[in-house]
Short mmCIF file of C-alpha atoms in Angstrom, two decimals:
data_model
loop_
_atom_site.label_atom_id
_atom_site.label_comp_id
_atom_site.label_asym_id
_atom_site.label_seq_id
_atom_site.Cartn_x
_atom_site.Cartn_y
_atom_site.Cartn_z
CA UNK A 64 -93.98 -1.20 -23.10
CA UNK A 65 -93.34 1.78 -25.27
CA UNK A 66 -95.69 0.95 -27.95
CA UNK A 67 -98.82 0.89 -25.37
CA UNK A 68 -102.01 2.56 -27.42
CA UNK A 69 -104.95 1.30 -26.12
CA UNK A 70 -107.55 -1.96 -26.90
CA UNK A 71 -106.87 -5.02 -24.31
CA UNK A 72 -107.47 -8.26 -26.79
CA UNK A 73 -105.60 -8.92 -29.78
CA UNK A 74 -107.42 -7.06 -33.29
CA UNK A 75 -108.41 -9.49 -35.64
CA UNK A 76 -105.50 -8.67 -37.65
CA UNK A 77 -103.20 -9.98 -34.83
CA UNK A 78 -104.88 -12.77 -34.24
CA UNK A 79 -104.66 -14.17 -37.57
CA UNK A 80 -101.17 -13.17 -37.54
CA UNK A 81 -100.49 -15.01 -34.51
CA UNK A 82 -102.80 -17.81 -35.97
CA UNK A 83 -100.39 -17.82 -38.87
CA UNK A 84 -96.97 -17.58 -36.82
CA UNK A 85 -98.36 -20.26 -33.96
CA UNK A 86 -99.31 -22.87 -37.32
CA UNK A 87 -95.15 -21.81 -38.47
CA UNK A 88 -93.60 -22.08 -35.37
CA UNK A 89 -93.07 -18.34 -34.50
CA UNK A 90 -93.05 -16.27 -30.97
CA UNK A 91 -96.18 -15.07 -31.35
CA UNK A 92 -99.20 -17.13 -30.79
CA UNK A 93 -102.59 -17.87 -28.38
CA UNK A 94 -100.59 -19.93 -25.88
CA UNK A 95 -97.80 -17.06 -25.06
CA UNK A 96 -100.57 -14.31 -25.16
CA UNK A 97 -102.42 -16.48 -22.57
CA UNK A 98 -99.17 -16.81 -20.45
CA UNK A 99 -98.98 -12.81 -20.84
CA UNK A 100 -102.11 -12.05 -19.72
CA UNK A 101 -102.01 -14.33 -16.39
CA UNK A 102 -98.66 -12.97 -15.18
CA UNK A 103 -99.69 -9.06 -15.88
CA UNK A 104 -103.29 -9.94 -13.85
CA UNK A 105 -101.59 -12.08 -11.40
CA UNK A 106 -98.78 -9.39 -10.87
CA UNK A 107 -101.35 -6.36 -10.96
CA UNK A 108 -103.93 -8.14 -8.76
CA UNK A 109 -101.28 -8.65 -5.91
CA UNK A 110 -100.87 -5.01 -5.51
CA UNK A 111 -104.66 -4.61 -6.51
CA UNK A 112 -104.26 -2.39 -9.36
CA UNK A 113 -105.89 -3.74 -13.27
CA UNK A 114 -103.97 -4.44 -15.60
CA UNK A 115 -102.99 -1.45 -18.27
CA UNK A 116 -104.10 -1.45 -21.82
CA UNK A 117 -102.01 -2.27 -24.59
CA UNK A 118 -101.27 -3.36 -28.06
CA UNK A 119 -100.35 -6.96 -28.26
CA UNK A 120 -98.26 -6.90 -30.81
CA UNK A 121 -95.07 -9.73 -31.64
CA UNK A 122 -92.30 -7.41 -29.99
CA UNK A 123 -94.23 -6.58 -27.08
CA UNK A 124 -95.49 -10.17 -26.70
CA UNK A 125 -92.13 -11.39 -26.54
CA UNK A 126 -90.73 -9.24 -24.35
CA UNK A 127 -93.39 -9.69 -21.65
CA UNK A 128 -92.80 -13.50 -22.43
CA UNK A 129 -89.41 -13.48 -21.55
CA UNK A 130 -89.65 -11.30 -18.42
CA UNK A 131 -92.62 -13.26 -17.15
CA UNK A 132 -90.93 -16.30 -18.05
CA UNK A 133 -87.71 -15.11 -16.14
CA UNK A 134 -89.90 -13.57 -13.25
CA UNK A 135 -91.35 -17.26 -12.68
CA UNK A 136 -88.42 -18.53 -12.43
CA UNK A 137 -86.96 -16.38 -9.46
CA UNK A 138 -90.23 -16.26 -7.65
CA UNK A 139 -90.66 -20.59 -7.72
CA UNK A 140 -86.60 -20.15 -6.66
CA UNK A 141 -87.27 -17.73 -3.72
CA UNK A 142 -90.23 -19.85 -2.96
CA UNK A 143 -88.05 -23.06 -2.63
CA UNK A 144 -85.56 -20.83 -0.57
CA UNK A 145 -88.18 -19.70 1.62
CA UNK A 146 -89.70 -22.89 2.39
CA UNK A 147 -86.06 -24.21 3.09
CA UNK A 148 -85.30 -21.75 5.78
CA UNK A 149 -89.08 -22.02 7.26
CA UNK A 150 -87.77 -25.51 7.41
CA UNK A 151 -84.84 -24.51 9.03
CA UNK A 152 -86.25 -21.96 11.61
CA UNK A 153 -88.83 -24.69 12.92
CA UNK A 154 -86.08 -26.74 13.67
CA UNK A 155 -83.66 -24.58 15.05
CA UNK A 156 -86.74 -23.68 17.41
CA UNK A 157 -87.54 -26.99 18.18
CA UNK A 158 -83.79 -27.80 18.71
CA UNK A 159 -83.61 -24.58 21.02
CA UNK A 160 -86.51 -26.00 22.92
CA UNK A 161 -84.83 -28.90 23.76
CA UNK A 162 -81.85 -27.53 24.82
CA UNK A 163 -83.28 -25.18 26.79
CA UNK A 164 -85.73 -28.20 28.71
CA UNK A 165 -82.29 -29.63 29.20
CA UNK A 166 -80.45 -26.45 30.78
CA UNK A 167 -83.08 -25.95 32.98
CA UNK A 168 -83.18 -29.61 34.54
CA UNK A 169 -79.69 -28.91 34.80
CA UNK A 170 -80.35 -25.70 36.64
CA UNK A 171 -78.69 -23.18 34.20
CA UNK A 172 -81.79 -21.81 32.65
CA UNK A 173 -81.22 -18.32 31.37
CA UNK A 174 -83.06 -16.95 34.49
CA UNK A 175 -80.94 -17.95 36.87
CA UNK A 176 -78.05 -17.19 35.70
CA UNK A 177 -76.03 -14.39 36.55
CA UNK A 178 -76.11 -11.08 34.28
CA UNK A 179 -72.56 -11.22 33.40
CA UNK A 180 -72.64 -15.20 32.32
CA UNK A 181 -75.56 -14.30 30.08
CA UNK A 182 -74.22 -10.79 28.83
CA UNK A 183 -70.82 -13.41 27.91
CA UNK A 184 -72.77 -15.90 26.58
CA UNK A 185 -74.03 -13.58 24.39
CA UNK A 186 -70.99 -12.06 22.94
CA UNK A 187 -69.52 -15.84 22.41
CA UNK A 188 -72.54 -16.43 20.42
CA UNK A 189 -71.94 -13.05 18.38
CA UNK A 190 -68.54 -13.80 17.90
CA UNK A 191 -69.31 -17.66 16.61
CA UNK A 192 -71.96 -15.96 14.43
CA UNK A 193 -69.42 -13.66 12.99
CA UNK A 194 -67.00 -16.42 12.70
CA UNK A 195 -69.34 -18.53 10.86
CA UNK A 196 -69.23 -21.67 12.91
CA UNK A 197 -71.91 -23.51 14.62
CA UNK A 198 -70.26 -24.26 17.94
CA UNK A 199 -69.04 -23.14 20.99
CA UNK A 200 -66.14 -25.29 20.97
CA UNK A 201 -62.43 -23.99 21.97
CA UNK A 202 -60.95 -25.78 18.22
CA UNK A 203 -63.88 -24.18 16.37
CA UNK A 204 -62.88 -20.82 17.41
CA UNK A 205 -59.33 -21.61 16.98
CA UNK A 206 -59.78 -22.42 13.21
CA UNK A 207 -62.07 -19.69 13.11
CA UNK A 208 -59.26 -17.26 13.84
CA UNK A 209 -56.61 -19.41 11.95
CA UNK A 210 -58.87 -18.96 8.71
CA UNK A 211 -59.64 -15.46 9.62
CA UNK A 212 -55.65 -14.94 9.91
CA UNK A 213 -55.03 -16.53 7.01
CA UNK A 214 -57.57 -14.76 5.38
CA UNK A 215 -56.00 -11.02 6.32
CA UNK A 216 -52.97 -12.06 5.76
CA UNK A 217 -53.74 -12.55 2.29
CA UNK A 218 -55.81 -8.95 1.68
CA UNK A 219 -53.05 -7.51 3.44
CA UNK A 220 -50.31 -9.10 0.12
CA UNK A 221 -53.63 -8.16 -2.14
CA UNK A 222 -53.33 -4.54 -0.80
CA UNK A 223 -49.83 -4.25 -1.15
CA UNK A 224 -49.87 -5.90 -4.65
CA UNK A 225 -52.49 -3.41 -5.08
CA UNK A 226 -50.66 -0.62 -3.90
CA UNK A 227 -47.03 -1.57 -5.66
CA UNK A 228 -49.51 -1.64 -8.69
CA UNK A 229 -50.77 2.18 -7.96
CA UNK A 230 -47.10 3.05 -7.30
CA UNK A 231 -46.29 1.79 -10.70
CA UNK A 232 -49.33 3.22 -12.06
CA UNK A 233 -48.73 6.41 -10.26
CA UNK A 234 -44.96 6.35 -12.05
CA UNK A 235 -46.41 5.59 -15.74
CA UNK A 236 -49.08 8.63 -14.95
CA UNK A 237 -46.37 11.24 -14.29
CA UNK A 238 -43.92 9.90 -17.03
CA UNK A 239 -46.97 9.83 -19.38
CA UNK A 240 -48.17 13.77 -18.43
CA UNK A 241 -44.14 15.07 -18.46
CA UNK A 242 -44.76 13.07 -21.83
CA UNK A 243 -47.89 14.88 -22.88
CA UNK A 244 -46.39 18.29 -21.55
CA UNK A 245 -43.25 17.84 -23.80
CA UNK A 246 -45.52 17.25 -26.94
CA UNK A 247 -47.54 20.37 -26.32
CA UNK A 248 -44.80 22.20 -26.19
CA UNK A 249 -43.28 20.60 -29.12
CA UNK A 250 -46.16 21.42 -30.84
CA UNK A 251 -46.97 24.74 -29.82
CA UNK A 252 -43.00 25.70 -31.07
CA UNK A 253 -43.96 23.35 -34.43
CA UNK A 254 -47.16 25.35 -35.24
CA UNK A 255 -45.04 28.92 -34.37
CA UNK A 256 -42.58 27.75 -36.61
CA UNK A 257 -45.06 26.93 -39.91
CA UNK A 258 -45.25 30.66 -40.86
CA UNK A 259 -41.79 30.98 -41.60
CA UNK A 260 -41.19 27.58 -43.16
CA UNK A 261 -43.86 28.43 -45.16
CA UNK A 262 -42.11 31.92 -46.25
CA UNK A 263 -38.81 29.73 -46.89
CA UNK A 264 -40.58 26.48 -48.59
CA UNK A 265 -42.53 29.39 -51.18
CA UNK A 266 -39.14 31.57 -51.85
CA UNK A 267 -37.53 27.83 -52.56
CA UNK A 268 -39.96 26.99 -54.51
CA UNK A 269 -39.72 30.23 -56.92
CA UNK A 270 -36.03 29.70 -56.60
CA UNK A 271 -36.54 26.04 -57.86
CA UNK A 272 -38.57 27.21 -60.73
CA UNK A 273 -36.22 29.62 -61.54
CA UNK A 274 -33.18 26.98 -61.88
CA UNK A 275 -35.31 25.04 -63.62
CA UNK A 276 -36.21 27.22 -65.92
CA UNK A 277 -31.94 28.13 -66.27
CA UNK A 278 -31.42 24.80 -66.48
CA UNK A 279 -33.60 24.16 -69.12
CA UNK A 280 -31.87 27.50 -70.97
CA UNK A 281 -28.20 26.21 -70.66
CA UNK A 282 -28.95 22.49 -71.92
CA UNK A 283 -30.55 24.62 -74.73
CA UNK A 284 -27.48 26.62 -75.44
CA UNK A 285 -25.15 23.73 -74.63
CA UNK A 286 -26.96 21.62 -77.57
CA UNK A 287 -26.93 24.75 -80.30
CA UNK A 288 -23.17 25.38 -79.30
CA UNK A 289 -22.51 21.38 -79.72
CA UNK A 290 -23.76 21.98 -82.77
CA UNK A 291 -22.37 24.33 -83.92
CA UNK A 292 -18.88 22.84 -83.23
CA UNK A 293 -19.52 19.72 -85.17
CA UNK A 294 -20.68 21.81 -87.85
CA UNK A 295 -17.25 23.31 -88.29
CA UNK A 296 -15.26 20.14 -87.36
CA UNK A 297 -14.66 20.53 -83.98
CA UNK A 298 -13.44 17.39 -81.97
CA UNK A 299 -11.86 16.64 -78.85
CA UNK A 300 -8.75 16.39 -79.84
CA UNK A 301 -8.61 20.11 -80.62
CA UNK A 302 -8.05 21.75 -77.63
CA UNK A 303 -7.47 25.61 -75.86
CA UNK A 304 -3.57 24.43 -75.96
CA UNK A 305 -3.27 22.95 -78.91
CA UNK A 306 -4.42 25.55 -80.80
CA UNK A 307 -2.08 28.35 -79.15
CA UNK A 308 0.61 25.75 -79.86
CA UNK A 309 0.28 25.37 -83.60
CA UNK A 310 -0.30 29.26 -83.61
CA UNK A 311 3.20 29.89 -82.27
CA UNK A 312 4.26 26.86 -84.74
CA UNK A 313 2.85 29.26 -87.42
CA UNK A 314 4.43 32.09 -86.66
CA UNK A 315 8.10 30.66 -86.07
CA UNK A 316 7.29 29.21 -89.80
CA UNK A 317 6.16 33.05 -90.95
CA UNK A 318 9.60 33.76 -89.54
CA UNK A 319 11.61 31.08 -91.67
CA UNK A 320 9.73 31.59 -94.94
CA UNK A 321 9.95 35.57 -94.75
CA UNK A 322 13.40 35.51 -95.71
CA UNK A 323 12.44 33.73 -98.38
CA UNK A 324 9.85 35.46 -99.84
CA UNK A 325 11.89 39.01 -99.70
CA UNK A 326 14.41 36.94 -101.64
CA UNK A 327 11.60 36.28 -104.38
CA UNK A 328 10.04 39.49 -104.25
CA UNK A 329 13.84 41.01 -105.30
CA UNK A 330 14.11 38.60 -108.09
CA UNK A 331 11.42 40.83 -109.62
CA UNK A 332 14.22 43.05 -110.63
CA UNK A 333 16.13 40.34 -112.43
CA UNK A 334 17.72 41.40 -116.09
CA UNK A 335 14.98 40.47 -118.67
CA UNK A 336 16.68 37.44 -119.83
CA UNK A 337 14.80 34.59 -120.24
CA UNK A 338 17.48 31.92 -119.61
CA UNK A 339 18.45 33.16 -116.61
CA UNK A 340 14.80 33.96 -115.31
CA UNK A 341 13.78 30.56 -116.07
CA UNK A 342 16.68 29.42 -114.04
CA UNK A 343 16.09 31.25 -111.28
CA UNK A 344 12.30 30.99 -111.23
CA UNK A 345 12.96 27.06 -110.75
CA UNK A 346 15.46 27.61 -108.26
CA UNK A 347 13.29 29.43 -106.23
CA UNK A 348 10.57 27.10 -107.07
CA UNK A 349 13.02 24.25 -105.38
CA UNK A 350 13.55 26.57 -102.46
CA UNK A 351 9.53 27.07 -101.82
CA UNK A 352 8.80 23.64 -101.97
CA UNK A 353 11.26 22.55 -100.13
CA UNK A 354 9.74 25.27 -97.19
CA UNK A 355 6.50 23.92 -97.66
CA UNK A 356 7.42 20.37 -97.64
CA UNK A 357 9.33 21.73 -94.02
CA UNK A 358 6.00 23.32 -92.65
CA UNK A 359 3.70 20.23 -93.63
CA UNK A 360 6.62 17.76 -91.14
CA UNK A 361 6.49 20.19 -88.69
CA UNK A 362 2.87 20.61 -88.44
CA UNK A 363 2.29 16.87 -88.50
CA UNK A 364 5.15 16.36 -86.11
CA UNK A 365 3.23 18.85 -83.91
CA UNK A 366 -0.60 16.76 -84.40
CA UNK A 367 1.67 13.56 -83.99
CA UNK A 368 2.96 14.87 -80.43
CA UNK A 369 -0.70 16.31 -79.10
CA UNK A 370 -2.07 12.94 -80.04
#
């Protein structure tokens, strides 16, 4: 009752909440406040103390409800269990009475027999007690101990199940801490290792930027210089080889045509007649054609062949 604060009946506030929750069905109301109050005097009076004050309020009500309600219930149960073995007792007594009226007209009254038949009686009648049976009979005790064998016997296969199970258990433990041992260490050599991946993963990161940045530079350059060969009609087709090919082309033509131009630089000292100048001006005029006409076949013999 942690909300105990003092006043022993229900404030006129509470009780025309509880008016209002008993008239709406709720928990708190007159008749379970009632009930309350009887249990705590009932209970308190038995020991002969009074009973504490205390707010009544719809949590505490309940609560003491419910525990009285509860603490009813075992006390009428332990009263009915009582009564049953009163019940039992004055019959066991009456039933002892008997048989002891008829072991003494038989003459074996407790008295007169010997110590050691009454000091043996009495360990039989431990020994039935702790057997659980309610006779003195040879085939009681028999399936006494037949129960009570079968009854080891099967703790003893629980025990070793048990223990097979802790062996197991035992196993999974050790595997589990060589396990957890192997992971600290892991980790220990992990975390010593950060520092210098860290070192590496920064100098591959500038190293990375810088390539990028290259990169970026020579696609740059690769695009002007692409450029620039379309610009002055460079294709494919015009190669490192090609080009020292129709260089050597040129300069075995250079060597075919000098002769001929020596010969046309010496008809520059040709007599001033105009006949024969005209005559041999279109002679040589035959001649240089006819090298030119030479050069242009062999140069587009030569395209023909790279193609």
């Amino acid at each position: 009752m942690s909300e105990i604060v003092g006043g022993g009946d229900p404030s006129p506030s509470v009780a025309s909440e509880a008016a209002k929750n008993s008239s709406s069905g709720g928990g708190f109301d007159a008749n379970r406040i009632a009930e309350v109050k009887s249990w705590l005097e009932s209970q308190f009076g038995a020991v002969g103390k009074d009973v504490p004050e205390f707010e009544y309020t719809p949590r505490s009500i309940a609560h003491l409800h419910n525990i009285a309600t509860l603490s009813q219930a075992k006390t009428q149960a332990a009263s009915i269990v009582s009564n049953d073995f009163r019940q039992k007792a004055t019959e066991f007594r009456a039933q002892a009475a008997r048989i002891r009226e008829i072991l003494e007209h038989v003459g074996l009254a407790q008295e007169s027999l010997p110590s050691n038949v009454v000091s043996s009686a009495q360990v039989l009648a431990s020994v039935a007690n702790l057997l659980n049976i309610r006779d003195t009979e040879l085939s009681s005790f028999l399936v006494a101990m037949a129960d009570l064998s079968l009854r080891k016997t099967a703790v003893e296969e629980k025990r070793s199940q048990a223990e097979q199970e802790s062996k197991v258990l035992l196993d999974y433990t050790r595997k589990a801490i060589s396990r957890l041992t192997y992971l600290k260490r892991t980790l220990a050599q992990l975390e010593d290792d950060i520092a210098p991946c860290e070192t590496e993963m920064e100098s591959r990161r500038t190293n990375l930027a810088i390539m990028d940045s290259k990169e970026r530079q020579y696609e740059k350059q690769y695009s002007n210089y692409k450029a620039m060969l379309n610009r002055v009609g460079y294709s494919p087709e015009i190669s490192h080889g090609m080009l020292v090919e129709m260089a050597e082309h040129r300069k075995e033509l250079e060597k075919k045509t000098k002769p001929i131009l020596d010969t046309l630089r010496s008809y520059q000292d040709l007599p001033p007649d105009k006949a024969l100048a005209a005559l041999a001006i279109e002679d040589k005029k035959r001649q240089y054609a006819a090298a030119e006409k030479h050069l242009e076949d062999v140069l587009q013999s030569a395209l023909a062949s790279t193609e």
